[in-house]
Backbone as JSON, one array per atom type, in Angstrom:
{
  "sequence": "XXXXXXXXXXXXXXXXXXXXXXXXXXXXXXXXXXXXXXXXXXXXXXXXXXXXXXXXXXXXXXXXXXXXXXXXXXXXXXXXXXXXXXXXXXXXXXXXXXXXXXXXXXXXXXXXXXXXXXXXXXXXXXXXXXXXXXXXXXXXXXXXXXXXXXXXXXXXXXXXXXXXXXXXXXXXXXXXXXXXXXXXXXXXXXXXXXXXXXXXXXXXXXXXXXXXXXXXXXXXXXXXXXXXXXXXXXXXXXXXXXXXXXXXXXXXXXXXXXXXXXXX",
  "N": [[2.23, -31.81, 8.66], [-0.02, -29.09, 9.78], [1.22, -26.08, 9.66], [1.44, -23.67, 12.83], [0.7, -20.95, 15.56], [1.11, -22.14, 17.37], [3.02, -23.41, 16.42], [5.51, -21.69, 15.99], [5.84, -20.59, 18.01], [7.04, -22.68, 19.91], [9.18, -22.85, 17.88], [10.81, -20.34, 18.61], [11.08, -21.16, 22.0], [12.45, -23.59, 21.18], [14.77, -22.42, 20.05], [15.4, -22.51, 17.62], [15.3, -21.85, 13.98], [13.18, -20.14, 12.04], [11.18, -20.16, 7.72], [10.23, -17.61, 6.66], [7.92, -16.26, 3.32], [6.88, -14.31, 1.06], [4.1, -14.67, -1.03], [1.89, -14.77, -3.97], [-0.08, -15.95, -5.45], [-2.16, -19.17, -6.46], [-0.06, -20.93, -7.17], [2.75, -20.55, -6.62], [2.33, -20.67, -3.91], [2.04, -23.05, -3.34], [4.72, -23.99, -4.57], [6.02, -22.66, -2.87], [5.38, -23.88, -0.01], [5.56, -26.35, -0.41], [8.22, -26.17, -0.74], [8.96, -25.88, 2.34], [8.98, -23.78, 3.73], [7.53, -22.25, 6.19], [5.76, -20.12, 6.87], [3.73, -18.58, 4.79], [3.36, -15.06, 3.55], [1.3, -12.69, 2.04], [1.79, -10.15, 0.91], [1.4, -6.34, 0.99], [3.14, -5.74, -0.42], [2.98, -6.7, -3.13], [1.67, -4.78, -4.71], [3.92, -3.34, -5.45], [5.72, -5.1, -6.54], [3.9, -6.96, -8.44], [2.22, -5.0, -9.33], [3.63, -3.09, -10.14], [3.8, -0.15, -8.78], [5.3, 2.83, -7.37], [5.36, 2.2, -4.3], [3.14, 0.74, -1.37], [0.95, 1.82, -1.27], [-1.15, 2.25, -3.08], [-2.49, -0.5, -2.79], [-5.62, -1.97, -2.83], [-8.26, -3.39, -0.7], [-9.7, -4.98, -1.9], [-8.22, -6.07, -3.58], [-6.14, -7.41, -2.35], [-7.97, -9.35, -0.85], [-8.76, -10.94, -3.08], [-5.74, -12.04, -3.63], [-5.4, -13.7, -1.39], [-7.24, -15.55, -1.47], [-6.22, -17.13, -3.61], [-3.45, -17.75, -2.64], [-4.44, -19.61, -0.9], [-5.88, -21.25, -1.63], [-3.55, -22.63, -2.8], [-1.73, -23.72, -1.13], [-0.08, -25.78, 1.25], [0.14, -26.46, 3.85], [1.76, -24.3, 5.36], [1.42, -21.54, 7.66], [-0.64, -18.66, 7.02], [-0.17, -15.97, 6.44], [-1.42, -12.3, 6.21], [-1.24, -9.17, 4.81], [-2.66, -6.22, 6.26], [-4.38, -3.67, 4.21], [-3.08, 0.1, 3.0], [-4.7, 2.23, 5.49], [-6.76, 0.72, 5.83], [-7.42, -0.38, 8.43], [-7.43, 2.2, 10.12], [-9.5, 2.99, 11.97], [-10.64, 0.79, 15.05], [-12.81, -0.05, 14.28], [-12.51, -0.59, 11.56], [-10.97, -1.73, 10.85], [-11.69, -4.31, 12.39], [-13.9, -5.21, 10.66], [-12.48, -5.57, 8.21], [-10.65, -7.36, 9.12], [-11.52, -9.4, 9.31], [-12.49, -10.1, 6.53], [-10.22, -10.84, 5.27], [-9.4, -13.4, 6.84], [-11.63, -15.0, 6.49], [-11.07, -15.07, 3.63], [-9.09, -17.04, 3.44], [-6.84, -16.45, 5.29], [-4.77, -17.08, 8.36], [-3.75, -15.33, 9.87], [-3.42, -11.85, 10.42], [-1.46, -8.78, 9.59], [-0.39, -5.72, 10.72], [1.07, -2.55, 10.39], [3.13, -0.14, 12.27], [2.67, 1.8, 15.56], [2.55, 2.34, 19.17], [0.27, 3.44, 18.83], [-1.42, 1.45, 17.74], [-2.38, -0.59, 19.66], [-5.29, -1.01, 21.14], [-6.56, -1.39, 18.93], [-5.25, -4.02, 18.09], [-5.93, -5.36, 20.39], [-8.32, -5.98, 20.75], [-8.59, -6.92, 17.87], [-7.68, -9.75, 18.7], [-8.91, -10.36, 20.83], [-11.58, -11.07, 19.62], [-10.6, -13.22, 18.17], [-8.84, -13.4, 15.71], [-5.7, -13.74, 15.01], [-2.7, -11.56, 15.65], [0.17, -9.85, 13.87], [2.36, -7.49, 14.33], [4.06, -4.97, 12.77], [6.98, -3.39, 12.56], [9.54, -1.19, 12.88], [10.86, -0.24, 10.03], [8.38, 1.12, 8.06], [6.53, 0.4, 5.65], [4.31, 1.45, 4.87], [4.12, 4.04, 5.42], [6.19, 5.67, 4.11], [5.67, 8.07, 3.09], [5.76, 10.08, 5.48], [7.77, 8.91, 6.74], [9.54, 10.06, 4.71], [11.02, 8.4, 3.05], [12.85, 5.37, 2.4], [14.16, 4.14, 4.89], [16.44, 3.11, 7.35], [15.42, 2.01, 10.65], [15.27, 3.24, 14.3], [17.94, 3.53, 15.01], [19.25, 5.81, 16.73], [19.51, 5.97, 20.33], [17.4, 6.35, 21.86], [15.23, 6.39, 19.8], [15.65, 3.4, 19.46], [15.02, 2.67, 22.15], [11.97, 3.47, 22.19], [11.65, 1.59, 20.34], [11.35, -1.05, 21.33], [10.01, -0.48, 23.96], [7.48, -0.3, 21.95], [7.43, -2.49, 21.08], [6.92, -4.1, 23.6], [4.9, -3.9, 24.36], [2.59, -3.79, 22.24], [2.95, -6.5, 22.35], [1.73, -7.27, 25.07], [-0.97, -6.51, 24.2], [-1.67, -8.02, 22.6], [-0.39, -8.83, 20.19], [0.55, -11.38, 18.61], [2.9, -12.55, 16.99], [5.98, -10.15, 16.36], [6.58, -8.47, 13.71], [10.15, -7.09, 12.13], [11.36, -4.75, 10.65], [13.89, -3.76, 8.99], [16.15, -2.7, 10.74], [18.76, -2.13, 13.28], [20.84, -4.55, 13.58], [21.56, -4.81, 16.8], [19.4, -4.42, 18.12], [17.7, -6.0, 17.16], [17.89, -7.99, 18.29], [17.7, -7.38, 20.97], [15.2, -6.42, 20.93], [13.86, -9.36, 20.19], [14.91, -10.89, 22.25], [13.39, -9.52, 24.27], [10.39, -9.9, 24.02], [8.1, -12.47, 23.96], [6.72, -13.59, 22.48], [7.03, -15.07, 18.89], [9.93, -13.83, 16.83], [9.9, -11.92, 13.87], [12.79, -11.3, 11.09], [14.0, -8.5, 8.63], [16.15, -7.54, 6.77], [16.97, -7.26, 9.34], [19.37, -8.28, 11.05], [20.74, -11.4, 11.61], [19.58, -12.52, 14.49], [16.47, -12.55, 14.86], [13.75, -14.33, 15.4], [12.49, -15.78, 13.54], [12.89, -15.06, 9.75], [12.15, -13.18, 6.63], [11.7, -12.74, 3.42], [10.88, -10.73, 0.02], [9.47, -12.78, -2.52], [10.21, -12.3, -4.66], [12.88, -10.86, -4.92], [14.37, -12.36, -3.57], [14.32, -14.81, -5.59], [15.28, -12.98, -7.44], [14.67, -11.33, -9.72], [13.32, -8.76, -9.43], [13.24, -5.95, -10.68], [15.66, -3.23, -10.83], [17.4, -1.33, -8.11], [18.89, -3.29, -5.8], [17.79, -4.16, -2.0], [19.94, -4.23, 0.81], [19.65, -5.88, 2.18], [18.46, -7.91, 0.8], [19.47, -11.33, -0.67], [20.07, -13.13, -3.54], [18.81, -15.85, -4.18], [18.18, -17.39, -6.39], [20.39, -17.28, -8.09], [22.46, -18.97, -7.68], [21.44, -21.26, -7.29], [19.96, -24.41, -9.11], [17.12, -24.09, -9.96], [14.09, -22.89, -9.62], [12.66, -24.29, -7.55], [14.75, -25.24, -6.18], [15.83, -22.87, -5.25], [14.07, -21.9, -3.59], [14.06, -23.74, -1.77], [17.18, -23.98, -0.95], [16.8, -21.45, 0.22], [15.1, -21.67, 2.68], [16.94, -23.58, 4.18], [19.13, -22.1, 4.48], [18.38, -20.26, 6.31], [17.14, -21.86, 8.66], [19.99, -23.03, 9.47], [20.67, -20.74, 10.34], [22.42, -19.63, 8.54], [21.43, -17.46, 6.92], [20.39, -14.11, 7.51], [23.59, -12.94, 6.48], [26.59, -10.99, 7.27], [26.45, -9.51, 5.33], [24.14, -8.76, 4.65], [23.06, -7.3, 6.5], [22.2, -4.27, 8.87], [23.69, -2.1, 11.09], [24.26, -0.31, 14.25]],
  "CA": [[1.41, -31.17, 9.68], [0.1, -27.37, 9.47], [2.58, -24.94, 11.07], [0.02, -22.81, 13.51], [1.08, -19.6, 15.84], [2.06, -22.56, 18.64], [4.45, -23.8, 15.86], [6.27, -20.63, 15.76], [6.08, -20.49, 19.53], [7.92, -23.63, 19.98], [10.7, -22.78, 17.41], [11.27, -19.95, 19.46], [11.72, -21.49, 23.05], [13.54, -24.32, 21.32], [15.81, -21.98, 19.66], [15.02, -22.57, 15.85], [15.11, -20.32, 13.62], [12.02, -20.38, 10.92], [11.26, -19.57, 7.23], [8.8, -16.44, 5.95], [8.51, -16.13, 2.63], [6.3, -14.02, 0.11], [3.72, -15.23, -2.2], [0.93, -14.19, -4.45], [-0.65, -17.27, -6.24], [-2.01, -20.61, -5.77], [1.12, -21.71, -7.68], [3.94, -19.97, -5.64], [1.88, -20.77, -2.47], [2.47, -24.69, -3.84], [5.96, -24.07, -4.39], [7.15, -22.22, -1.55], [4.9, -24.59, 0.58], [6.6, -27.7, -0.49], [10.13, -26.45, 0.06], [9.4, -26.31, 3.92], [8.65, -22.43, 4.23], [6.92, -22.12, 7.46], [5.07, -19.18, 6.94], [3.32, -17.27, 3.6], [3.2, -13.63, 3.61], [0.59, -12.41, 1.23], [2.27, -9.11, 1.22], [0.89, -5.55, 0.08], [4.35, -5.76, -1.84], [2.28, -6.79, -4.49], [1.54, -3.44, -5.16], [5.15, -2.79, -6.48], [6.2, -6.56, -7.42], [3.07, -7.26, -9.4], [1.44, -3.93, -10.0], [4.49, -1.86, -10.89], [3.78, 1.17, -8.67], [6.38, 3.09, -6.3], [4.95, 1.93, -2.94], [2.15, -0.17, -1.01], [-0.24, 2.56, -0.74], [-2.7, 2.02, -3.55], [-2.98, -1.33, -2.67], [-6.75, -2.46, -1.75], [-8.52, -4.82, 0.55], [-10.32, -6.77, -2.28], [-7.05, -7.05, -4.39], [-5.53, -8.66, -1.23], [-8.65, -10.69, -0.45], [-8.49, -11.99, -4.06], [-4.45, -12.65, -3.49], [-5.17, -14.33, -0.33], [-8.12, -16.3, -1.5], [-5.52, -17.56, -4.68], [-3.06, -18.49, -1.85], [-4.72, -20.14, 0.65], [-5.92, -22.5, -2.61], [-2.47, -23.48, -3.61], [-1.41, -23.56, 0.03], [0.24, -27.34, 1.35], [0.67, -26.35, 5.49], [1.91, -23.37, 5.82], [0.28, -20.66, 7.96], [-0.89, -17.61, 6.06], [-0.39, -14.6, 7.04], [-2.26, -11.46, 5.16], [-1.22, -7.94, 5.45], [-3.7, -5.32, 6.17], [-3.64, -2.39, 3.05], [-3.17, 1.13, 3.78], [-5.76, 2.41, 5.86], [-7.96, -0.71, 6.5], [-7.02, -0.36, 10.08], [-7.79, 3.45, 10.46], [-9.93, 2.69, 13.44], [-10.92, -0.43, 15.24], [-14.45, -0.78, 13.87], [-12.6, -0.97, 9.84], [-9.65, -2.89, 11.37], [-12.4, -5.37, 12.74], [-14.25, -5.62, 9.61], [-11.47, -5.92, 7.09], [-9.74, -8.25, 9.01], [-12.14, -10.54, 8.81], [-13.05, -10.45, 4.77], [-8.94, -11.68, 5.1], [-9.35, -14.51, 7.64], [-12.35, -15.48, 6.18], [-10.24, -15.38, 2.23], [-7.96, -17.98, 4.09], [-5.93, -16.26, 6.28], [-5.03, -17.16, 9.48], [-3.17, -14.18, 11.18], [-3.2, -10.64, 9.47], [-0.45, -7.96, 9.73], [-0.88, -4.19, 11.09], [1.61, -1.8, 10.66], [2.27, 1.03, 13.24], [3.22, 1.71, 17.03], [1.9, 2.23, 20.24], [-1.84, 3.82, 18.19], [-2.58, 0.29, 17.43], [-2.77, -1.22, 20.87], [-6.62, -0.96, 21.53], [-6.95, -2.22, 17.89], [-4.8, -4.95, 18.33], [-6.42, -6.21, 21.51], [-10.08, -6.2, 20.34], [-8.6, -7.95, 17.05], [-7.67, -10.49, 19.59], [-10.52, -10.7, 21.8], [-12.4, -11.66, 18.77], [-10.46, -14.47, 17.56], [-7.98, -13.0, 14.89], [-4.4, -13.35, 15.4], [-2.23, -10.2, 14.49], [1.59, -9.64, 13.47], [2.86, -6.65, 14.67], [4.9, -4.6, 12.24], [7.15, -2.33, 13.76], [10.71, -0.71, 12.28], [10.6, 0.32, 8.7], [6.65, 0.53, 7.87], [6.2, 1.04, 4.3], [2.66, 1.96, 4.25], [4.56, 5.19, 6.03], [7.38, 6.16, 3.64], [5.9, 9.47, 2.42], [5.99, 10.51, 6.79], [9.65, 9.27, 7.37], [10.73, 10.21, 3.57], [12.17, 7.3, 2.4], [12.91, 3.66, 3.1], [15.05, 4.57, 5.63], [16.53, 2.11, 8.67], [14.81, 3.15, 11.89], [16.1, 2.98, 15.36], [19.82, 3.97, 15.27], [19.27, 6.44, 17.99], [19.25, 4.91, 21.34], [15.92, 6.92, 22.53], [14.54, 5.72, 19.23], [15.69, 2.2, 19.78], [14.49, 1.73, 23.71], [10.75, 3.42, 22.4], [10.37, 0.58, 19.65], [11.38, -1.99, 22.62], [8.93, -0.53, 24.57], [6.49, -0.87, 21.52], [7.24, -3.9, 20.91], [6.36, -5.19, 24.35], [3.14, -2.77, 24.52], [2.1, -4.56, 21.37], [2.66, -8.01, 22.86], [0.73, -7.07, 25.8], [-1.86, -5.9, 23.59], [-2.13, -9.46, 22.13], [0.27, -9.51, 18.72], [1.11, -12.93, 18.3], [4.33, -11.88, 16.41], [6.57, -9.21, 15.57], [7.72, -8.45, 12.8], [11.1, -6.09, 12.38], [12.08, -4.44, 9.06], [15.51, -2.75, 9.11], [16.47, -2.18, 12.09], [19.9, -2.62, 13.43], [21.1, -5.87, 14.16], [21.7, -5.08, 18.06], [18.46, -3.52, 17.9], [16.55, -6.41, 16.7], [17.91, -9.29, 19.04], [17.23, -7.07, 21.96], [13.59, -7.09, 21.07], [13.77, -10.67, 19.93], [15.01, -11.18, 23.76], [12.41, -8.69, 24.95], [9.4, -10.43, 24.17], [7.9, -13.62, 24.53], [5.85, -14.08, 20.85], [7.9, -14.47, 18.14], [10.25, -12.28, 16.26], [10.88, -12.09, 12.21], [12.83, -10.14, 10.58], [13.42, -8.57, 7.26], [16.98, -7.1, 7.31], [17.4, -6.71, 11.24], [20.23, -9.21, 11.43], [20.63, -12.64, 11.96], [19.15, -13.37, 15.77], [15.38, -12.86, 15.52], [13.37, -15.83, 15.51], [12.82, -15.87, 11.67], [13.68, -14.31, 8.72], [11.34, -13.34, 5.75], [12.0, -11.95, 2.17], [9.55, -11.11, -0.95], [9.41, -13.72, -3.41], [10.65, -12.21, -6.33], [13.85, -10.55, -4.5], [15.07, -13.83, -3.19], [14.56, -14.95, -6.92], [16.55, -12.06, -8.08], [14.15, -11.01, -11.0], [13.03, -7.51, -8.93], [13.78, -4.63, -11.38], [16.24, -1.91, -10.35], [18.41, -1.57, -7.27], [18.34, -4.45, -4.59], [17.87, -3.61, -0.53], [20.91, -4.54, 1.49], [19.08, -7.12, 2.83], [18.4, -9.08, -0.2], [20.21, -12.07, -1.71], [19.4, -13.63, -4.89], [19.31, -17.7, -4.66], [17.94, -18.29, -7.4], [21.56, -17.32, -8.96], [23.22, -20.17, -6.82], [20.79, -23.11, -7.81], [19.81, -24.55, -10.68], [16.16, -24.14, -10.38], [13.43, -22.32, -8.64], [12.44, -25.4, -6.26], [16.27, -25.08, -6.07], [16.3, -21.53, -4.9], [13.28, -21.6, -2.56], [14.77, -24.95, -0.71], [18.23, -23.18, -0.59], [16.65, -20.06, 1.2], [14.52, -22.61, 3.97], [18.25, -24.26, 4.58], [19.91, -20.98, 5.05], [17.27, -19.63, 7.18], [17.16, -22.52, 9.56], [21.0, -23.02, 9.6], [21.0, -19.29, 10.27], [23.85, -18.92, 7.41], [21.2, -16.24, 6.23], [21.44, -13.11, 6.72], [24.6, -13.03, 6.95], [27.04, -9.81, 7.54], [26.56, -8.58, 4.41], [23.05, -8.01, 5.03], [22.78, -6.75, 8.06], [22.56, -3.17, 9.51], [24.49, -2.11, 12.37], [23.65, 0.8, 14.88]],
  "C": [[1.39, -29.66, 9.45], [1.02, -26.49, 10.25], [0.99, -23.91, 11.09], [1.12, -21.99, 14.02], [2.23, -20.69, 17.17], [3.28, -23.43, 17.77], [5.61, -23.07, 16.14], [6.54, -20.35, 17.05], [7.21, -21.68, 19.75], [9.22, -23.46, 19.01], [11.06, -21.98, 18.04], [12.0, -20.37, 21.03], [12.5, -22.63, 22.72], [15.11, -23.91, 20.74], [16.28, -22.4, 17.77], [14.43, -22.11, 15.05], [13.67, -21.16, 12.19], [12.04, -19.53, 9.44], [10.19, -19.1, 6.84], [9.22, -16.38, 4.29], [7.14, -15.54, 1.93], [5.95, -14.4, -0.63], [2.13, -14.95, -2.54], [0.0, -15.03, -4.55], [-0.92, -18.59, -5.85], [-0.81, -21.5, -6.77], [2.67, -21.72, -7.0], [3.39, -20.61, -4.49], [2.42, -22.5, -2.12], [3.71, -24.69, -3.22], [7.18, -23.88, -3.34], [6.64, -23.11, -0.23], [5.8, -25.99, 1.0], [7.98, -27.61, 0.14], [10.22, -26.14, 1.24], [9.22, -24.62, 4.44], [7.35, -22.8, 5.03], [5.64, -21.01, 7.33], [4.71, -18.24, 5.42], [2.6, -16.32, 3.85], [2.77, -13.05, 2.25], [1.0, -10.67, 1.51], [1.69, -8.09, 0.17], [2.21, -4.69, -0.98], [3.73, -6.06, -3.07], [2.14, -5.46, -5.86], [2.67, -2.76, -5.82], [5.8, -4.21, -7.04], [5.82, -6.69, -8.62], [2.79, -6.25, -9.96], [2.03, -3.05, -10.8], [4.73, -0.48, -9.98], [5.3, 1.53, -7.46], [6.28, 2.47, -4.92], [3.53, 0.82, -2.89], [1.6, 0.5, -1.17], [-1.2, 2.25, -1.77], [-3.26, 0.7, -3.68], [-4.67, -1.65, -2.43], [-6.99, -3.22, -1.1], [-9.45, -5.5, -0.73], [-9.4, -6.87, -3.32], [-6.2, -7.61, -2.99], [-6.34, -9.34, -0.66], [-8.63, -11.45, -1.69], [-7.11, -12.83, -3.91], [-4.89, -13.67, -2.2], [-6.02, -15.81, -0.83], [-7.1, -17.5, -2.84], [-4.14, -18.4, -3.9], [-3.32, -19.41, -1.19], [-5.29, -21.58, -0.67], [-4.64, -23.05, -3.34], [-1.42, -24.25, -2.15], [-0.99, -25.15, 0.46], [0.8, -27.42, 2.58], [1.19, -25.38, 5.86], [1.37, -22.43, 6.48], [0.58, -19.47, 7.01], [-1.12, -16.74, 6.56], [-0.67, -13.56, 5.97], [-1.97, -10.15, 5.58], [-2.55, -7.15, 5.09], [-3.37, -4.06, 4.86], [-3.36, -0.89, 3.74], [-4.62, 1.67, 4.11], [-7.19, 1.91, 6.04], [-8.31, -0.64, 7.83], [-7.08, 0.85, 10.4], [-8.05, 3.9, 12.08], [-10.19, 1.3, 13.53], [-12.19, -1.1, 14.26], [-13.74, -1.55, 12.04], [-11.37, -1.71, 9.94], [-10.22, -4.49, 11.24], [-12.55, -5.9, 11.28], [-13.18, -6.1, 8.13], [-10.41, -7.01, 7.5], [-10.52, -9.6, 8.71], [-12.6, -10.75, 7.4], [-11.3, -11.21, 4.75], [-9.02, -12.63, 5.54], [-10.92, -15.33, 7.05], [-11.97, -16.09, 4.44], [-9.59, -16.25, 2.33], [-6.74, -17.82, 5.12], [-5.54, -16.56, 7.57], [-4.14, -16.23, 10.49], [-2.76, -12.71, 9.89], [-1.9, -9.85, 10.15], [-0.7, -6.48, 9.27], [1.07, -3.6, 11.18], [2.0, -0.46, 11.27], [3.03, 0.48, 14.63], [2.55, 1.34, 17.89], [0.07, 2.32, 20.25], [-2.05, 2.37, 18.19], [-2.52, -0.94, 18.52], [-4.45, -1.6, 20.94], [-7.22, -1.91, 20.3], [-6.55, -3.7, 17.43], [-5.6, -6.16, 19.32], [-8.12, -6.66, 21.11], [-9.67, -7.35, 19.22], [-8.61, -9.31, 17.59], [-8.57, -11.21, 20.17], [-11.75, -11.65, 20.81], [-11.97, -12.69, 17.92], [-9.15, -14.57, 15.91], [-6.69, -12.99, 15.4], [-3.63, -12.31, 14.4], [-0.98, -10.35, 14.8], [1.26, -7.8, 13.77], [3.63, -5.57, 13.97], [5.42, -3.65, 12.6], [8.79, -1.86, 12.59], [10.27, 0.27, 11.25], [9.38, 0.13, 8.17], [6.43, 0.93, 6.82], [4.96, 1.82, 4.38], [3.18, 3.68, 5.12], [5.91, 6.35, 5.65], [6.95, 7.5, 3.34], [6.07, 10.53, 4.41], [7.21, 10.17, 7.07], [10.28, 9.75, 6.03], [11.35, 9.68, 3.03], [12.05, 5.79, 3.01], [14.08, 4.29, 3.89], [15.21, 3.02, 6.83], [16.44, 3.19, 9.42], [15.48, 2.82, 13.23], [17.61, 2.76, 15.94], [19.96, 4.51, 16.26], [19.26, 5.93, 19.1], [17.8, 5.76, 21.96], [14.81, 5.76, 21.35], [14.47, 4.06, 19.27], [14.9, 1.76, 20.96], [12.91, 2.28, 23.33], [10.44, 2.16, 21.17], [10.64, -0.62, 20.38], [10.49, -1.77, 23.41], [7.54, -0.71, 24.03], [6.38, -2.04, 21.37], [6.31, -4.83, 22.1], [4.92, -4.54, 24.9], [2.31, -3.82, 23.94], [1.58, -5.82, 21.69], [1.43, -8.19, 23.87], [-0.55, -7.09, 25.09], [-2.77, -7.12, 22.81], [-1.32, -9.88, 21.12], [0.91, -10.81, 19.09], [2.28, -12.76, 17.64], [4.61, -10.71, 16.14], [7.18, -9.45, 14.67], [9.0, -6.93, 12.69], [11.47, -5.72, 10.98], [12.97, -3.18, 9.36], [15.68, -1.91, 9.61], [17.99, -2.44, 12.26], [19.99, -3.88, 14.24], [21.02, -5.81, 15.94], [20.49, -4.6, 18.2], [17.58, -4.65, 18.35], [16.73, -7.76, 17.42], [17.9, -8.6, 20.5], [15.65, -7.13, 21.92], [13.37, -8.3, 20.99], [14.08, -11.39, 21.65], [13.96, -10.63, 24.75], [11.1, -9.55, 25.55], [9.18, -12.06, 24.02], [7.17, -14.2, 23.19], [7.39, -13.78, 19.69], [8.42, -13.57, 17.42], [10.53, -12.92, 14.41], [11.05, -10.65, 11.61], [13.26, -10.16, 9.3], [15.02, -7.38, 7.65], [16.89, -5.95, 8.48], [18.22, -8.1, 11.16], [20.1, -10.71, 11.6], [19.93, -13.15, 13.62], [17.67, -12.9, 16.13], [14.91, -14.26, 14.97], [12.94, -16.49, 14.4], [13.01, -15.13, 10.72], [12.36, -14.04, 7.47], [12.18, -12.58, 4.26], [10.7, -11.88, 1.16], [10.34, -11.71, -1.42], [10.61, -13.26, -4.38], [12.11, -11.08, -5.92], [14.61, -11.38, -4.55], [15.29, -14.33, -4.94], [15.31, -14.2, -7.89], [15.61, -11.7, -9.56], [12.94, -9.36, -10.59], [13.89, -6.62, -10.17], [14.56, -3.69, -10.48], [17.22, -2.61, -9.01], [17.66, -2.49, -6.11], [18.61, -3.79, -3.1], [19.37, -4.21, -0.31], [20.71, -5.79, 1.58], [18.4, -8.19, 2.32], [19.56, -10.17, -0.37], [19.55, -13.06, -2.56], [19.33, -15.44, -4.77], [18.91, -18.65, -5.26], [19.57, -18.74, -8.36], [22.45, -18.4, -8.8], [23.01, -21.62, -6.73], [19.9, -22.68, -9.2], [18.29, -24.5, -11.22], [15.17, -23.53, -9.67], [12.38, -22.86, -7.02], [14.07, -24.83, -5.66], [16.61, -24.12, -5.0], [15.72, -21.37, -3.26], [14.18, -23.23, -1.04], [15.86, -24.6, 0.19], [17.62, -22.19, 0.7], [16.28, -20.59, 2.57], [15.88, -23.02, 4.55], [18.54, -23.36, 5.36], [19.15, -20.19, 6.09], [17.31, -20.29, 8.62], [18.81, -22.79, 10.0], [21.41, -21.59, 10.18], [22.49, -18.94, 9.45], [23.19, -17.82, 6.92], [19.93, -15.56, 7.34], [22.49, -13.6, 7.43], [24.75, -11.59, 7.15], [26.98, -8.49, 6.51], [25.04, -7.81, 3.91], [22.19, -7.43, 5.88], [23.09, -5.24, 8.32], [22.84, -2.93, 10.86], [23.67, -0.73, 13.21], [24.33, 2.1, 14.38]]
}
């Protein structure tokens, strides 16, 4: 059966945790499909996975409507989620339009990164039939403005305003949040906050799922690994192996564990 937005709703109020997982291709989309991943994230990670470069930013919107359109054909129930590139979402009117060349590529819920600004743009996406992810914490498409990959919300001012974005957002219509490295107490107070689900991306073990890119989890990323990686391909014997493993540990909540988790 397809996992939809009221899938992800229901693992939440029954208290089961779900897996996200990164993927480019209609061959990955297969693979990570089969082994029970809940959710593919056509991520503008591409842009440094595949492409090579430092960051998301020179991503475009028709190399992620081709990725999406290459997903959504290898695709075996999962929902598909599609991030927006940088500056797609500017204003509403190129928000509108670009989300739909994605949801029309196969997507069925895109992903905006950003605060309290993308309320108005959120809600119209809404109104018109698009479901949107929320991205809130660590926002890549924003590293050259904080300076770094940095974890956000250590402060307690900074912590209670992305709690209050968070539930702005919801209001606003996002169908999920997502959390990228945040602190663990951080990220199961929003996960308690709101009422749509939560995933996160090292923020600890207690939001409502977990995601990683592809080729992290696989352990074949060049250079230094986040915190909030672990490799499992190294641990099984095959890359069905790896991706199966990660769905287990995800739903068992054995992952993350402590060793990838940030604190306050």
């Amino acid at each position: 059966m397809a996992v939809t937005i009221n899938t992800l709703r229901d693992y939440k109020q029954k208290g089961e945790a779900f897996a996200v997982l990164t993927a480019y291709d209609a061959t990955f989309a297969h693979a990570v499909s089969e082994a029970g991943v809940d959710v593919i994230l056509i991520g503008d990670s591409l842009g440094m996975v595949l492409q090579g470069h430092d960051s998301t930013l020179p991503v475009t919107m028709e190399q992620m409507a081709y990725h999406v359109r290459s997903v959504a054909a290898g695709n075996k129930g999962a929902l598909v989620m599609a991030d927006m590139p940088f500056m797609s979402y500017g204003t509403t009117e190129s928000a509108l339009t670009n989300a739909a060349e994605l949801m029309r590529a196969g997507a069925h819920m895109v992903k905006l990164e950003g605060t309290d600004w993308m309320a108005d743009t959120i809600t119209a996406l809404s109104e018109r039939g698009i479901p949107v992810c929320a991205h809130l914490g660590l926002t890549p498409q924003f590293v050259n403005k904080f300076g770094g990959y940095k974890v956000q919300g250590r402060e307690e001012h900074a912590a209670e305003q992305m709690i209050e974005h968070a539930c702005m957002l919801e209001r606003a219509g996002a169908d999920v949040i997502l959390l990228e490295c945040v602190p663990a107490p951080l990220a199961a107070r929003i996960t308690q906050a709101v009422k749509a689900p939560v995933i996160g991306i090292g923020a600890g073990s207690d939001t409502d799922g977990q995601v990683l890119v592809l080729h992290d989890m696989l352990g074949v990323t060049p250079g230094r690994k986040p915190r909030f990686v672990k490799n499992f391909l190294a641990e099984n014997g095959s890359i069905q192996g790896a991706l199966e493993a990660y769905v287990n540990a995800v739903r068992q909540r054995e992952f993350p564990g402590q060793e990838h988790t940030f604190e306050a």
